Amino acid sequence: MDWLQKYYLDSGGARAVHRSKRGGLRYRGSNVDNDNRSKDVHDGMVVDTESQSGEDVDDTKERVCCICMDESRTVHTVFLNCRHMVCCDICARAVEKCPVCRAPIVNLLQVYT
């Protein structure tokens, strides 16, 4: 058995890995070191709490619509089923596929923080 098969079996098989806009990783399974960045562990989920530069990032400053790039519009629409949140409400209603992964948009979810 090669190392990849062993890792796959040891980590519990396939698991979802999500690279956030901030550059961090979210995943379930074994605690894998990722560039020695600090992590919070909660119920088997490892969540990277720092950006690539090691500084905390204010998510509200990064939320600019990837289509219209209008900073005055708030990005609070999640595409379902892919769960990407990258567009303002106006642009999200105008597209049929996610601009990030090109998955068909089944529904829209409004998120307010």
PDB file of N, CA and C in Angstrom:
ATOM      1  N   MET A   1       0.857  -1.176   0.000  1.00  0.00           N
ATOM      2  CA  MET A   1       0.000   0.000   0.000  1.00  0.00           C
ATOM      3  C   MET A   1       0.902   1.236   0.000  1.00  0.00           C
ATOM      4  N   ASP A   2       0.677   2.119  -0.947  1.00  0.00           N
ATOM      5  CA  ASP A   2       1.508   3.314  -1.016  1.00  0.00           C
ATOM      6  C   ASP A   2       1.056   4.347   0.020  1.00  0.00           C
ATOM      7  N   TRP A   3       1.823   5.401   0.188  1.00  0.00           N
ATOM      8  CA  TRP A   3       1.555   6.398   1.238  1.00  0.00           C
ATOM      9  C   TRP A   3       0.235   7.119   1.020  1.00  0.00           C
ATOM     10  N   LEU A   4      -0.161   7.331  -0.233  1.00  0.00           N
ATOM     11  CA  LEU A   4      -1.401   8.040  -0.504  1.00  0.00           C
ATOM     12  C   LEU A   4      -2.618   7.212  -0.092  1.00  0.00           C
ATOM     13  N   GLN A   5      -2.588   5.915  -0.401  1.00  0.00           N
ATOM     14  CA  GLN A   5      -3.685   5.040   0.017  1.00  0.00           C
ATOM     15  C   GLN A   5      -3.754   4.960   1.536  1.00  0.00           C
ATOM     16  N   LYS A   6      -2.580   4.865   2.190  1.00  0.00           N
ATOM     17  CA  LYS A   6      -2.547   4.799   3.652  1.00  0.00           C
ATOM     18  C   LYS A   6      -3.109   6.084   4.258  1.00  0.00           C
ATOM     19  N   TYR A   7      -2.721   7.237   3.710  1.00  0.00           N
ATOM     20  CA  TYR A   7      -3.233   8.509   4.215  1.00  0.00           C
ATOM     21  C   TYR A   7      -4.745   8.592   4.037  1.00  0.00           C
ATOM     22  N   TYR A   8      -5.224   8.158   2.876  1.00  0.00           N
ATOM     23  CA  TYR A   8      -6.662   8.182   2.585  1.00  0.00           C
ATOM     24  C   TYR A   8      -7.425   7.340   3.601  1.00  0.00           C
ATOM     25  N   LEU A   9      -6.939   6.146   3.881  1.00  0.00           N
ATOM     26  CA  LEU A   9      -7.614   5.264   4.833  1.00  0.00           C
ATOM     27  C   LEU A   9      -7.502   5.790   6.262  1.00  0.00           C
ATOM     28  N   ASP A  10      -6.324   6.304   6.638  1.00  0.00           N
ATOM     29  CA  ASP A  10      -6.118   6.822   7.995  1.00  0.00           C
ATOM     30  C   ASP A  10      -6.947   8.074   8.273  1.00  0.00           C
ATOM     31  N   SER A  11      -7.213   8.859   7.253  1.00  0.00           N
ATOM     32  CA  SER A  11      -7.947  10.106   7.464  1.00  0.00           C
ATOM     33  C   SER A  11      -9.450   9.934   7.352  1.00  0.00           C
ATOM     34  N   GLY A  12      -9.906   8.714   7.168  1.00  0.00           N
ATOM     35  CA  GLY A  12     -11.340   8.467   7.129  1.00  0.00           C
ATOM     36  C   GLY A  12     -11.944   8.596   5.747  1.00  0.00           C
ATOM     37  N   GLY A  13     -11.152   8.488   4.715  1.00  0.00           N
ATOM     38  CA  GLY A  13     -11.687   8.559   3.358  1.00  0.00           C
ATOM     39  C   GLY A  13     -11.813   9.980   2.870  1.00  0.00           C
ATOM     40  N   ALA A  14     -12.689  10.135   1.911  1.00  0.00           N
ATOM     41  CA  ALA A  14     -12.875  11.462   1.305  1.00  0.00           C
ATOM     42  C   ALA A  14     -13.457  12.429   2.321  1.00  0.00           C
ATOM     43  N   ARG A  15     -13.002  13.661   2.281  1.00  0.00           N
ATOM     44  CA  ARG A  15     -13.536  14.699   3.163  1.00  0.00           C
ATOM     45  C   ARG A  15     -13.510  16.015   2.411  1.00  0.00           C
ATOM     46  N   ALA A  16     -14.379  16.890   2.807  1.00  0.00           N
ATOM     47  CA  ALA A  16     -14.478  18.188   2.130  1.00  0.00           C
ATOM     48  C   ALA A  16     -13.342  19.091   2.578  1.00  0.00           C
ATOM     49  N   VAL A  17     -12.682  19.693   1.630  1.00  0.00           N
ATOM     50  CA  VAL A  17     -11.628  20.667   1.916  1.00  0.00           C
ATOM     51  C   VAL A  17     -12.035  21.966   1.247  1.00  0.00           C
ATOM     52  N   HIS A  18     -12.018  23.050   2.002  1.00  0.00           N
ATOM     53  CA  HIS A  18     -12.443  24.347   1.483  1.00  0.00           C
ATOM     54  C   HIS A  18     -11.328  25.352   1.707  1.00  0.00           C
ATOM     55  N   ARG A  19     -10.875  25.994   0.659  1.00  0.00           N
ATOM     56  CA  ARG A  19      -9.888  27.063   0.802  1.00  0.00           C
ATOM     57  C   ARG A  19     -10.654  28.372   0.797  1.00  0.00           C
ATOM     58  N   SER A  20     -10.593  29.052   1.912  1.00  0.00           N
ATOM     59  CA  SER A  20     -11.347  30.299   2.029  1.00  0.00           C
ATOM     60  C   SER A  20     -10.644  31.414   1.277  1.00  0.00           C
ATOM     61  N   LYS A  21     -11.356  32.513   1.109  1.00  0.00           N
ATOM     62  CA  LYS A  21     -10.830  33.679   0.422  1.00  0.00           C
ATOM     63  C   LYS A  21      -9.599  34.221   1.144  1.00  0.00           C
ATOM     64  N   ARG A  22      -9.550  34.003   2.455  1.00  0.00           N
ATOM     65  CA  ARG A  22      -8.430  34.505   3.251  1.00  0.00           C
ATOM     66  C   ARG A  22      -7.182  33.658   3.075  1.00  0.00           C
ATOM     67  N   GLY A  23      -7.292  32.510   2.436  1.00  0.00           N
ATOM     68  CA  GLY A  23      -6.119  31.682   2.221  1.00  0.00           C
ATOM     69  C   GLY A  23      -6.010  30.530   3.187  1.00  0.00           C
ATOM     70  N   GLY A  24      -6.937  30.402   4.114  1.00  0.00           N
ATOM     71  CA  GLY A  24      -6.870  29.325   5.081  1.00  0.00           C
ATOM     72  C   GLY A  24      -7.592  28.088   4.608  1.00  0.00           C
ATOM     73  N   LEU A  25      -7.444  27.012   5.365  1.00  0.00           N
ATOM     74  CA  LEU A  25      -8.098  25.757   5.023  1.00  0.00           C
ATOM     75  C   LEU A  25      -9.100  25.380   6.086  1.00  0.00           C
ATOM     76  N   ARG A  26     -10.201  24.793   5.663  1.00  0.00           N
ATOM     77  CA  ARG A  26     -11.163  24.203   6.578  1.00  0.00           C
ATOM     78  C   ARG A  26     -11.349  22.766   6.131  1.00  0.00           C
ATOM     79  N   TYR A  27     -11.208  21.816   7.026  1.00  0.00           N
ATOM     80  CA  TYR A  27     -11.399  20.434   6.639  1.00  0.00           C
ATOM     81  C   TYR A  27     -11.711  19.582   7.852  1.00  0.00           C
ATOM     82  N   ARG A  28     -12.323  18.433   7.581  1.00  0.00           N
ATOM     83  CA  ARG A  28     -12.606  17.460   8.626  1.00  0.00           C
ATOM     84  C   ARG A  28     -11.593  16.333   8.500  1.00  0.00           C
ATOM     85  N   GLY A  29     -11.308  15.688   9.584  1.00  0.00           N
ATOM     86  CA  GLY A  29     -10.403  14.551   9.535  1.00  0.00           C
ATOM     87  C   GLY A  29      -9.226  14.772  10.450  1.00  0.00           C
ATOM     88  N   SER A  30      -8.090  14.191  10.079  1.00  0.00           N
ATOM     89  CA  SER A  30      -6.912  14.275  10.927  1.00  0.00           C
ATOM     90  C   SER A  30      -6.358  15.690  10.948  1.00  0.00           C
ATOM     91  N   ASN A  31      -5.636  16.000  11.997  1.00  0.00           N
ATOM     92  CA  ASN A  31      -5.051  17.321  12.166  1.00  0.00           C
ATOM     93  C   ASN A  31      -3.767  17.395  11.353  1.00  0.00           C
ATOM     94  N   VAL A  32      -3.847  17.905  10.137  1.00  0.00           N
ATOM     95  CA  VAL A  32      -2.705  18.003   9.250  1.00  0.00           C
ATOM     96  C   VAL A  32      -2.107  19.392   9.379  1.00  0.00           C
ATOM     97  N   ASP A  33      -0.791  19.473   9.579  1.00  0.00           N
ATOM     98  CA  ASP A  33      -0.122  20.759   9.721  1.00  0.00           C
ATOM     99  C   ASP A  33      -0.112  21.489   8.383  1.00  0.00           C
ATOM    100  N   ASN A  34      -0.476  22.754   8.385  1.00  0.00           N
ATOM    101  CA  ASN A  34      -0.519  23.564   7.170  1.00  0.00           C
ATOM    102  C   ASN A  34       0.324  24.814   7.380  1.00  0.00           C
ATOM    103  N   ASP A  35       1.588  24.742   7.014  1.00  0.00           N
ATOM    104  CA  ASP A  35       2.518  25.870   7.129  1.00  0.00           C
ATOM    105  C   ASP A  35       2.672  26.374   8.559  1.00  0.00           C
ATOM    106  N   ASN A  36       2.462  25.531   9.539  1.00  0.00           N
ATOM    107  CA  ASN A  36       2.647  25.869  10.951  1.00  0.00           C
ATOM    108  C   ASN A  36       1.851  27.087  11.395  1.00  0.00           C
ATOM    109  N   ARG A  37       0.702  27.331  10.785  1.00  0.00           N
ATOM    110  CA  ARG A  37      -0.155  28.436  11.214  1.00  0.00           C
ATOM    111  C   ARG A  37      -0.997  27.973  12.388  1.00  0.00           C
ATOM    112  N   SER A  38      -1.417  28.910  13.239  1.00  0.00           N
ATOM    113  CA  SER A  38      -2.224  28.537  14.392  1.00  0.00           C
ATOM    114  C   SER A  38      -3.603  28.108  13.937  1.00  0.00           C
ATOM    115  N   LYS A  39      -4.187  27.153  14.658  1.00  0.00           N
ATOM    116  CA  LYS A  39      -5.481  26.610  14.292  1.00  0.00           C
ATOM    117  C   LYS A  39      -6.331  26.446  15.533  1.00  0.00           C
ATOM    118  N   ASP A  40      -7.638  26.597  15.377  1.00  0.00           N
ATOM    119  CA  ASP A  40      -8.586  26.274  16.422  1.00  0.00           C
ATOM    120  C   ASP A  40      -9.154  24.912  16.099  1.00  0.00           C
ATOM    121  N   VAL A  41      -9.241  24.039  17.099  1.00  0.00           N
ATOM    122  CA  VAL A  41      -9.790  22.706  16.886  1.00  0.00           C
ATOM    123  C   VAL A  41     -11.093  22.614  17.651  1.00  0.00           C
ATOM    124  N   HIS A  42     -12.151  22.211  16.953  1.00  0.00           N
ATOM    125  CA  HIS A  42     -13.460  22.099  17.567  1.00  0.00           C
ATOM    126  C   HIS A  42     -14.197  20.935  16.937  1.00  0.00           C
ATOM    127  N   ASP A  43     -14.530  19.934  17.727  1.00  0.00           N
ATOM    128  CA  ASP A  43     -15.288  18.777  17.252  1.00  0.00           C
ATOM    129  C   ASP A  43     -14.682  18.141  16.006  1.00  0.00           C
ATOM    130  N   GLY A  44     -13.374  17.969  15.967  1.00  0.00           N
ATOM    131  CA  GLY A  44     -12.745  17.299  14.845  1.00  0.00           C
ATOM    132  C   GLY A  44     -12.544  18.161  13.620  1.00  0.00           C
ATOM    133  N   MET A  45     -12.905  19.426  13.682  1.00  0.00           N
ATOM    134  CA  MET A  45     -12.712  20.315  12.536  1.00  0.00           C
ATOM    135  C   MET A  45     -11.571  21.264  12.849  1.00  0.00           C
ATOM    136  N   VAL A  46     -10.668  21.409  11.911  1.00  0.00           N
ATOM    137  CA  VAL A  46      -9.548  22.323  12.066  1.00  0.00           C
ATOM    138  C   VAL A  46      -9.858  23.559  11.242  1.00  0.00           C
ATOM    139  N   VAL A  47      -9.779  24.726  11.872  1.00  0.00           N
ATOM    140  CA  VAL A  47     -10.089  25.978  11.193  1.00  0.00           C
ATOM    141  C   VAL A  47      -8.890  26.896  11.326  1.00  0.00           C
ATOM    142  N   ASP A  48      -8.335  27.319  10.205  1.00  0.00           N
ATOM    143  CA  ASP A  48      -7.206  28.242  10.203  1.00  0.00           C
ATOM    144  C   ASP A  48      -7.715  29.618  10.604  1.00  0.00           C
ATOM    145  N   THR A  49      -7.050  30.233  11.592  1.00  0.00           N
ATOM    146  CA  THR A  49      -7.525  31.512  12.114  1.00  0.00           C
ATOM    147  C   THR A  49      -6.697  32.695  11.646  1.00  0.00           C
ATOM    148  N   GLU A  50      -5.675  32.445  10.833  1.00  0.00           N
ATOM    149  CA  GLU A  50      -4.829  33.539  10.388  1.00  0.00           C
ATOM    150  C   GLU A  50      -4.713  33.545   8.877  1.00  0.00           C
ATOM    151  N   SER A  51      -4.391  34.699   8.334  1.00  0.00           N
ATOM    152  CA  SER A  51      -4.182  34.819   6.894  1.00  0.00           C
ATOM    153  C   SER A  51      -2.785  34.328   6.547  1.00  0.00           C
ATOM    154  N   GLN A  52      -2.440  34.346   5.271  1.00  0.00           N
ATOM    155  CA  GLN A  52      -1.124  33.909   4.817  1.00  0.00           C
ATOM    156  C   GLN A  52      -0.013  34.725   5.472  1.00  0.00           C
ATOM    157  N   SER A  53      -0.257  36.015   5.705  1.00  0.00           N
ATOM    158  CA  SER A  53       0.777  36.872   6.277  1.00  0.00           C
ATOM    159  C   SER A  53       0.873  36.742   7.788  1.00  0.00           C
ATOM    160  N   GLY A  54      -0.051  35.989   8.404  1.00  0.00           N
ATOM    161  CA  GLY A  54      -0.013  35.819   9.840  1.00  0.00           C
ATOM    162  C   GLY A  54      -0.822  36.845  10.599  1.00  0.00           C
ATOM    163  N   GLU A  55      -1.496  37.749   9.902  1.00  0.00           N
ATOM    164  CA  GLU A  55      -2.294  38.776  10.556  1.00  0.00           C
ATOM    165  C   GLU A  55      -3.764  38.442  10.421  1.00  0.00           C
ATOM    166  N   ASP A  56      -4.546  38.851  11.419  1.00  0.00           N
ATOM    167  CA  ASP A  56      -5.986  38.667  11.325  1.00  0.00           C
ATOM    168  C   ASP A  56      -6.523  39.531  10.198  1.00  0.00           C
ATOM    169  N   VAL A  57      -7.540  39.025   9.509  1.00  0.00           N
ATOM    170  CA  VAL A  57      -8.105  39.711   8.353  1.00  0.00           C
ATOM    171  C   VAL A  57      -9.531  40.118   8.669  1.00  0.00           C
ATOM    172  N   ASP A  58      -9.891  41.343   8.318  1.00  0.00           N
ATOM    173  CA  ASP A  58     -11.258  41.813   8.467  1.00  0.00           C
ATOM    174  C   ASP A  58     -12.025  41.420   7.212  1.00  0.00           C
ATOM    175  N   ASP A  59     -12.938  40.440   7.339  1.00  0.00           N
ATOM    176  CA  ASP A  59     -13.667  39.918   6.187  1.00  0.00           C
ATOM    177  C   ASP A  59     -14.547  40.964   5.523  1.00  0.00           C
ATOM    178  N   THR A  60     -15.009  41.944   6.256  1.00  0.00           N
ATOM    179  CA  THR A  60     -15.915  42.927   5.662  1.00  0.00           C
ATOM    180  C   THR A  60     -15.215  43.770   4.608  1.00  0.00           C
ATOM    181  N   LYS A  61     -13.927  43.982   4.727  1.00  0.00           N
ATOM    182  CA  LYS A  61     -13.192  44.768   3.743  1.00  0.00           C
ATOM    183  C   LYS A  61     -12.975  43.993   2.446  1.00  0.00           C
ATOM    184  N   GLU A  62     -12.993  42.668   2.515  1.00  0.00           N
ATOM    185  CA  GLU A  62     -12.722  41.846   1.349  1.00  0.00           C
ATOM    186  C   GLU A  62     -13.969  41.526   0.543  1.00  0.00           C
ATOM    187  N   ARG A  63     -15.124  41.825   1.036  1.00  0.00           N
ATOM    188  CA  ARG A  63     -16.361  41.417   0.380  1.00  0.00           C
ATOM    189  C   ARG A  63     -16.778  42.399  -0.705  1.00  0.00           C
ATOM    190  N   VAL A  64     -16.153  42.264  -1.842  1.00  0.00           N
ATOM    191  CA  VAL A  64     -16.488  43.052  -3.019  1.00  0.00           C
ATOM    192  C   VAL A  64     -16.999  42.073  -4.063  1.00  0.00           C
ATOM    193  N   CYS A  65     -18.092  42.423  -4.714  1.00  0.00           N
ATOM    194  CA  CYS A  65     -18.690  41.556  -5.729  1.00  0.00           C
ATOM    195  C   CYS A  65     -17.657  41.233  -6.808  1.00  0.00           C
ATOM    196  N   CYS A  66     -17.494  39.948  -7.112  1.00  0.00           N
ATOM    197  CA  CYS A  66     -16.496  39.535  -8.104  1.00  0.00           C
ATOM    198  C   CYS A  66     -16.941  39.822  -9.532  1.00  0.00           C
ATOM    199  N   ILE A  67     -18.196  40.190  -9.721  1.00  0.00           N
ATOM    200  CA  ILE A  67     -18.689  40.491 -11.067  1.00  0.00           C
ATOM    201  C   ILE A  67     -18.656  41.993 -11.337  1.00  0.00           C
ATOM    202  N   CYS A  68     -19.353  42.786 -10.519  1.00  0.00           N
ATOM    203  CA  CYS A  68     -19.428  44.234 -10.780  1.00  0.00           C
ATOM    204  C   CYS A  68     -18.321  45.022 -10.073  1.00  0.00           C
ATOM    205  N   MET A  69     -17.679  44.426  -9.073  1.00  0.00           N
ATOM    206  CA  MET A  69     -16.601  45.067  -8.309  1.00  0.00           C
ATOM    207  C   MET A  69     -17.033  46.375  -7.659  1.00  0.00           C
ATOM    208  N   ASP A  70     -18.311  46.519  -7.368  1.00  0.00           N
ATOM    209  CA  ASP A  70     -18.862  47.722  -6.749  1.00  0.00           C
ATOM    210  C   ASP A  70     -18.732  47.599  -5.232  1.00  0.00           C
ATOM    211  N   GLU A  71     -17.883  48.424  -4.633  1.00  0.00           N
ATOM    212  CA  GLU A  71     -17.642  48.345  -3.194  1.00  0.00           C
ATOM    213  C   GLU A  71     -18.827  48.815  -2.366  1.00  0.00           C
ATOM    214  N   SER A  72     -19.763  49.526  -2.978  1.00  0.00           N
ATOM    215  CA  SER A  72     -20.923  50.007  -2.229  1.00  0.00           C
ATOM    216  C   SER A  72     -21.989  48.926  -2.054  1.00  0.00           C
ATOM    217  N   ARG A  73     -21.908  47.864  -2.837  1.00  0.00           N
ATOM    218  CA  ARG A  73     -22.870  46.765  -2.720  1.00  0.00           C
ATOM    219  C   ARG A  73     -22.340  45.721  -1.755  1.00  0.00           C
ATOM    220  N   THR A  74     -23.204  45.247  -0.883  1.00  0.00           N
ATOM    221  CA  THR A  74     -22.810  44.255   0.110  1.00  0.00           C
ATOM    222  C   THR A  74     -22.928  42.854  -0.469  1.00  0.00           C
ATOM    223  N   VAL A  75     -21.896  42.042  -0.256  1.00  0.00           N
ATOM    224  CA  VAL A  75     -21.915  40.650  -0.694  1.00  0.00           C
ATOM    225  C   VAL A  75     -22.491  39.822   0.442  1.00  0.00           C
ATOM    226  N   HIS A  76     -23.713  39.359   0.275  1.00  0.00           N
ATOM    227  CA  HIS A  76     -24.350  38.534   1.301  1.00  0.00           C
ATOM    228  C   HIS A  76     -25.248  37.468   0.688  1.00  0.00           C
ATOM    229  N   THR A  77     -24.921  37.031  -0.528  1.00  0.00           N
ATOM    230  CA  THR A  77     -25.700  36.000  -1.203  1.00  0.00           C
ATOM    231  C   THR A  77     -24.836  34.764  -1.406  1.00  0.00           C
ATOM    232  N   VAL A  78     -25.307  33.635  -0.904  1.00  0.00           N
ATOM    233  CA  VAL A  78     -24.601  32.359  -1.035  1.00  0.00           C
ATOM    234  C   VAL A  78     -25.257  31.559  -2.148  1.00  0.00           C
ATOM    235  N   PHE A  79     -24.429  31.012  -3.038  1.00  0.00           N
ATOM    236  CA  PHE A  79     -24.937  30.140  -4.091  1.00  0.00           C
ATOM    237  C   PHE A  79     -25.096  28.731  -3.539  1.00  0.00           C
ATOM    238  N   LEU A  80     -26.225  28.113  -3.822  1.00  0.00           N
ATOM    239  CA  LEU A  80     -26.438  26.727  -3.431  1.00  0.00           C
ATOM    240  C   LEU A  80     -26.469  25.903  -4.706  1.00  0.00           C
ATOM    241  N   ASN A  81     -25.793  24.915  -4.798  1.00  0.00           N
ATOM    242  CA  ASN A  81     -25.241  23.986  -3.850  1.00  0.00           C
ATOM    243  C   ASN A  81     -23.755  24.184  -3.566  1.00  0.00           C
ATOM    244  N   CYS A  82     -23.046  25.014  -4.292  1.00  0.00           N
ATOM    245  CA  CYS A  82     -21.591  25.115  -4.119  1.00  0.00           C
ATOM    246  C   CYS A  82     -21.189  25.921  -2.890  1.00  0.00           C
ATOM    247  N   ARG A  83     -22.062  26.775  -2.366  1.00  0.00           N
ATOM    248  CA  ARG A  83     -21.853  27.564  -1.149  1.00  0.00           C
ATOM    249  C   ARG A  83     -20.831  28.693  -1.283  1.00  0.00           C
ATOM    250  N   HIS A  84     -20.530  29.123  -2.479  1.00  0.00           N
ATOM    251  CA  HIS A  84     -19.652  30.278  -2.645  1.00  0.00           C
ATOM    252  C   HIS A  84     -20.442  31.556  -2.376  1.00  0.00           C
ATOM    253  N   MET A  85     -19.800  32.511  -1.713  1.00  0.00           N
ATOM    254  CA  MET A  85     -20.419  33.804  -1.412  1.00  0.00           C
ATOM    255  C   MET A  85     -19.506  34.890  -1.974  1.00  0.00           C
ATOM    256  N   VAL A  86     -19.726  35.246  -3.245  1.00  0.00           N
ATOM    257  CA  VAL A  86     -18.800  36.141  -3.933  1.00  0.00           C
ATOM    258  C   VAL A  86     -19.478  37.265  -4.706  1.00  0.00           C
ATOM    259  N   CYS A  87     -20.819  37.310  -4.709  1.00  0.00           N
ATOM    260  CA  CYS A  87     -21.538  38.296  -5.524  1.00  0.00           C
ATOM    261  C   CYS A  87     -22.530  39.094  -4.698  1.00  0.00           C
ATOM    262  N   CYS A  88     -22.787  40.302  -5.170  1.00  0.00           N
ATOM    263  CA  CYS A  88     -23.858  41.100  -4.580  1.00  0.00           C
ATOM    264  C   CYS A  88     -25.197  40.498  -5.009  1.00  0.00           C
ATOM    265  N   ASP A  89     -26.265  40.934  -4.386  1.00  0.00           N
ATOM    266  CA  ASP A  89     -27.591  40.383  -4.659  1.00  0.00           C
ATOM    267  C   ASP A  89     -28.009  40.586  -6.116  1.00  0.00           C
ATOM    268  N   ILE A  90     -27.720  41.745  -6.662  1.00  0.00           N
ATOM    269  CA  ILE A  90     -28.120  42.053  -8.042  1.00  0.00           C
ATOM    270  C   ILE A  90     -27.412  41.140  -9.040  1.00  0.00           C
ATOM    271  N   CYS A  91     -26.107  41.000  -8.907  1.00  0.00           N
ATOM    272  CA  CYS A  91     -25.350  40.142  -9.824  1.00  0.00           C
ATOM    273  C   CYS A  91     -25.667  38.663  -9.601  1.00  0.00           C
ATOM    274  N   ALA A  92     -25.885  38.266  -8.341  1.00  0.00           N
ATOM    275  CA  ALA A  92     -26.192  36.866  -8.045  1.00  0.00           C
ATOM    276  C   ALA A  92     -27.471  36.421  -8.737  1.00  0.00           C
ATOM    277  N   ARG A  93     -28.441  37.309  -8.820  1.00  0.00           N
ATOM    278  CA  ARG A  93     -29.712  36.966  -9.481  1.00  0.00           C
ATOM    279  C   ARG A  93     -29.580  36.927 -11.007  1.00  0.00           C
ATOM    280  N   ALA A  94     -28.523  37.519 -11.536  1.00  0.00           N
ATOM    281  CA  ALA A  94     -28.352  37.599 -12.987  1.00  0.00           C
ATOM    282  C   ALA A  94     -27.557  36.434 -13.582  1.00  0.00           C
ATOM    283  N   VAL A  95     -26.849  35.664 -12.752  1.00  0.00           N
ATOM    284  CA  VAL A  95     -26.017  34.578 -13.281  1.00  0.00           C
ATOM    285  C   VAL A  95     -26.691  33.224 -13.077  1.00  0.00           C
ATOM    286  N   GLU A  96     -26.370  32.280 -13.946  1.00  0.00           N
ATOM    287  CA  GLU A  96     -26.915  30.928 -13.849  1.00  0.00           C
ATOM    288  C   GLU A  96     -25.903  29.939 -13.304  1.00  0.00           C
ATOM    289  N   LYS A  97     -24.601  30.288 -13.413  1.00  0.00           N
ATOM    290  CA  LYS A  97     -23.535  29.423 -12.910  1.00  0.00           C
ATOM    291  C   LYS A  97     -22.647  30.225 -11.967  1.00  0.00           C
ATOM    292  N   CYS A  98     -22.092  29.554 -10.971  1.00  0.00           N
ATOM    293  CA  CYS A  98     -21.194  30.201 -10.013  1.00  0.00           C
ATOM    294  C   CYS A  98     -19.955  30.713 -10.749  1.00  0.00           C
ATOM    295  N   PRO A  99     -19.572  31.975 -10.551  1.00  0.00           N
ATOM    296  CA  PRO A  99     -18.392  32.506 -11.231  1.00  0.00           C
ATOM    297  C   PRO A  99     -17.077  31.916 -10.720  1.00  0.00           C
ATOM    298  N   VAL A 100     -17.104  31.232  -9.583  1.00  0.00           N
ATOM    299  CA  VAL A 100     -15.889  30.638  -9.032  1.00  0.00           C
ATOM    300  C   VAL A 100     -15.677  29.228  -9.567  1.00  0.00           C
ATOM    301  N   CYS A 101     -16.702  28.374  -9.433  1.00  0.00           N
ATOM    302  CA  CYS A 101     -16.541  26.957  -9.783  1.00  0.00           C
ATOM    303  C   CYS A 101     -17.369  26.519 -10.985  1.00  0.00           C
ATOM    304  N   ARG A 102     -18.189  27.404 -11.523  1.00  0.00           N
ATOM    305  CA  ARG A 102     -19.040  27.139 -12.685  1.00  0.00           C
ATOM    306  C   ARG A 102     -20.114  26.087 -12.440  1.00  0.00           C
ATOM    307  N   ALA A 103     -20.417  25.803 -11.185  1.00  0.00           N
ATOM    308  CA  ALA A 103     -21.504  24.875 -10.857  1.00  0.00           C
ATOM    309  C   ALA A 103     -22.835  25.571 -11.098  1.00  0.00           C
ATOM    310  N   PRO A 104     -23.846  24.826 -11.553  1.00  0.00           N
ATOM    311  CA  PRO A 104     -25.162  25.443 -11.738  1.00  0.00           C
ATOM    312  C   PRO A 104     -25.720  25.927 -10.401  1.00  0.00           C
ATOM    313  N   ILE A 105     -26.346  27.092 -10.404  1.00  0.00           N
ATOM    314  CA  ILE A 105     -26.922  27.646  -9.182  1.00  0.00           C
ATOM    315  C   ILE A 105     -28.329  27.090  -9.025  1.00  0.00           C
ATOM    316  N   VAL A 106     -28.544  26.358  -7.933  1.00  0.00           N
ATOM    317  CA  VAL A 106     -29.837  25.745  -7.655  1.00  0.00           C
ATOM    318  C   VAL A 106     -30.740  26.721  -6.920  1.00  0.00           C
ATOM    319  N   ASN A 107     -30.151  27.474  -5.980  1.00  0.00           N
ATOM    320  CA  ASN A 107     -30.911  28.415  -5.172  1.00  0.00           C
ATOM    321  C   ASN A 107     -29.963  29.472  -4.621  1.00  0.00           C
ATOM    322  N   LEU A 108     -30.519  30.542  -4.087  1.00  0.00           N
ATOM    323  CA  LEU A 108     -29.736  31.604  -3.452  1.00  0.00           C
ATOM    324  C   LEU A 108     -30.120  31.692  -1.990  1.00  0.00           C
ATOM    325  N   LEU A 109     -29.136  31.953  -1.141  1.00  0.00           N
ATOM    326  CA  LEU A 109     -29.364  32.091   0.289  1.00  0.00           C
ATOM    327  C   LEU A 109     -28.820  33.440   0.722  1.00  0.00           C
ATOM    328  N   GLN A 110     -29.657  34.257   1.361  1.00  0.00           N
ATOM    329  CA  GLN A 110     -29.229  35.565   1.857  1.00  0.00           C
ATOM    330  C   GLN A 110     -28.642  35.396   3.258  1.00  0.00           C
ATOM    331  N   VAL A 111     -27.448  35.941   3.485  1.00  0.00           N
ATOM    332  CA  VAL A 111     -26.762  35.854   4.772  1.00  0.00           C
ATOM    333  C   VAL A 111     -26.501  37.270   5.260  1.00  0.00           C
ATOM    334  N   TYR A 112     -26.924  37.553   6.482  1.00  0.00           N
ATOM    335  CA  TYR A 112     -26.707  38.878   7.069  1.00  0.00           C
ATOM    336  C   TYR A 112     -25.871  38.720   8.330  1.00  0.00           C
ATOM    337  N   THR A 113     -24.785  39.476   8.407  1.00  0.00           N
ATOM    338  CA  THR A 113     -23.899  39.380   9.574  1.00  0.00           C
ATOM    339  C   THR A 113     -23.876  40.671  10.341  1.00  0.00           C
TER     340      THR A 113
END
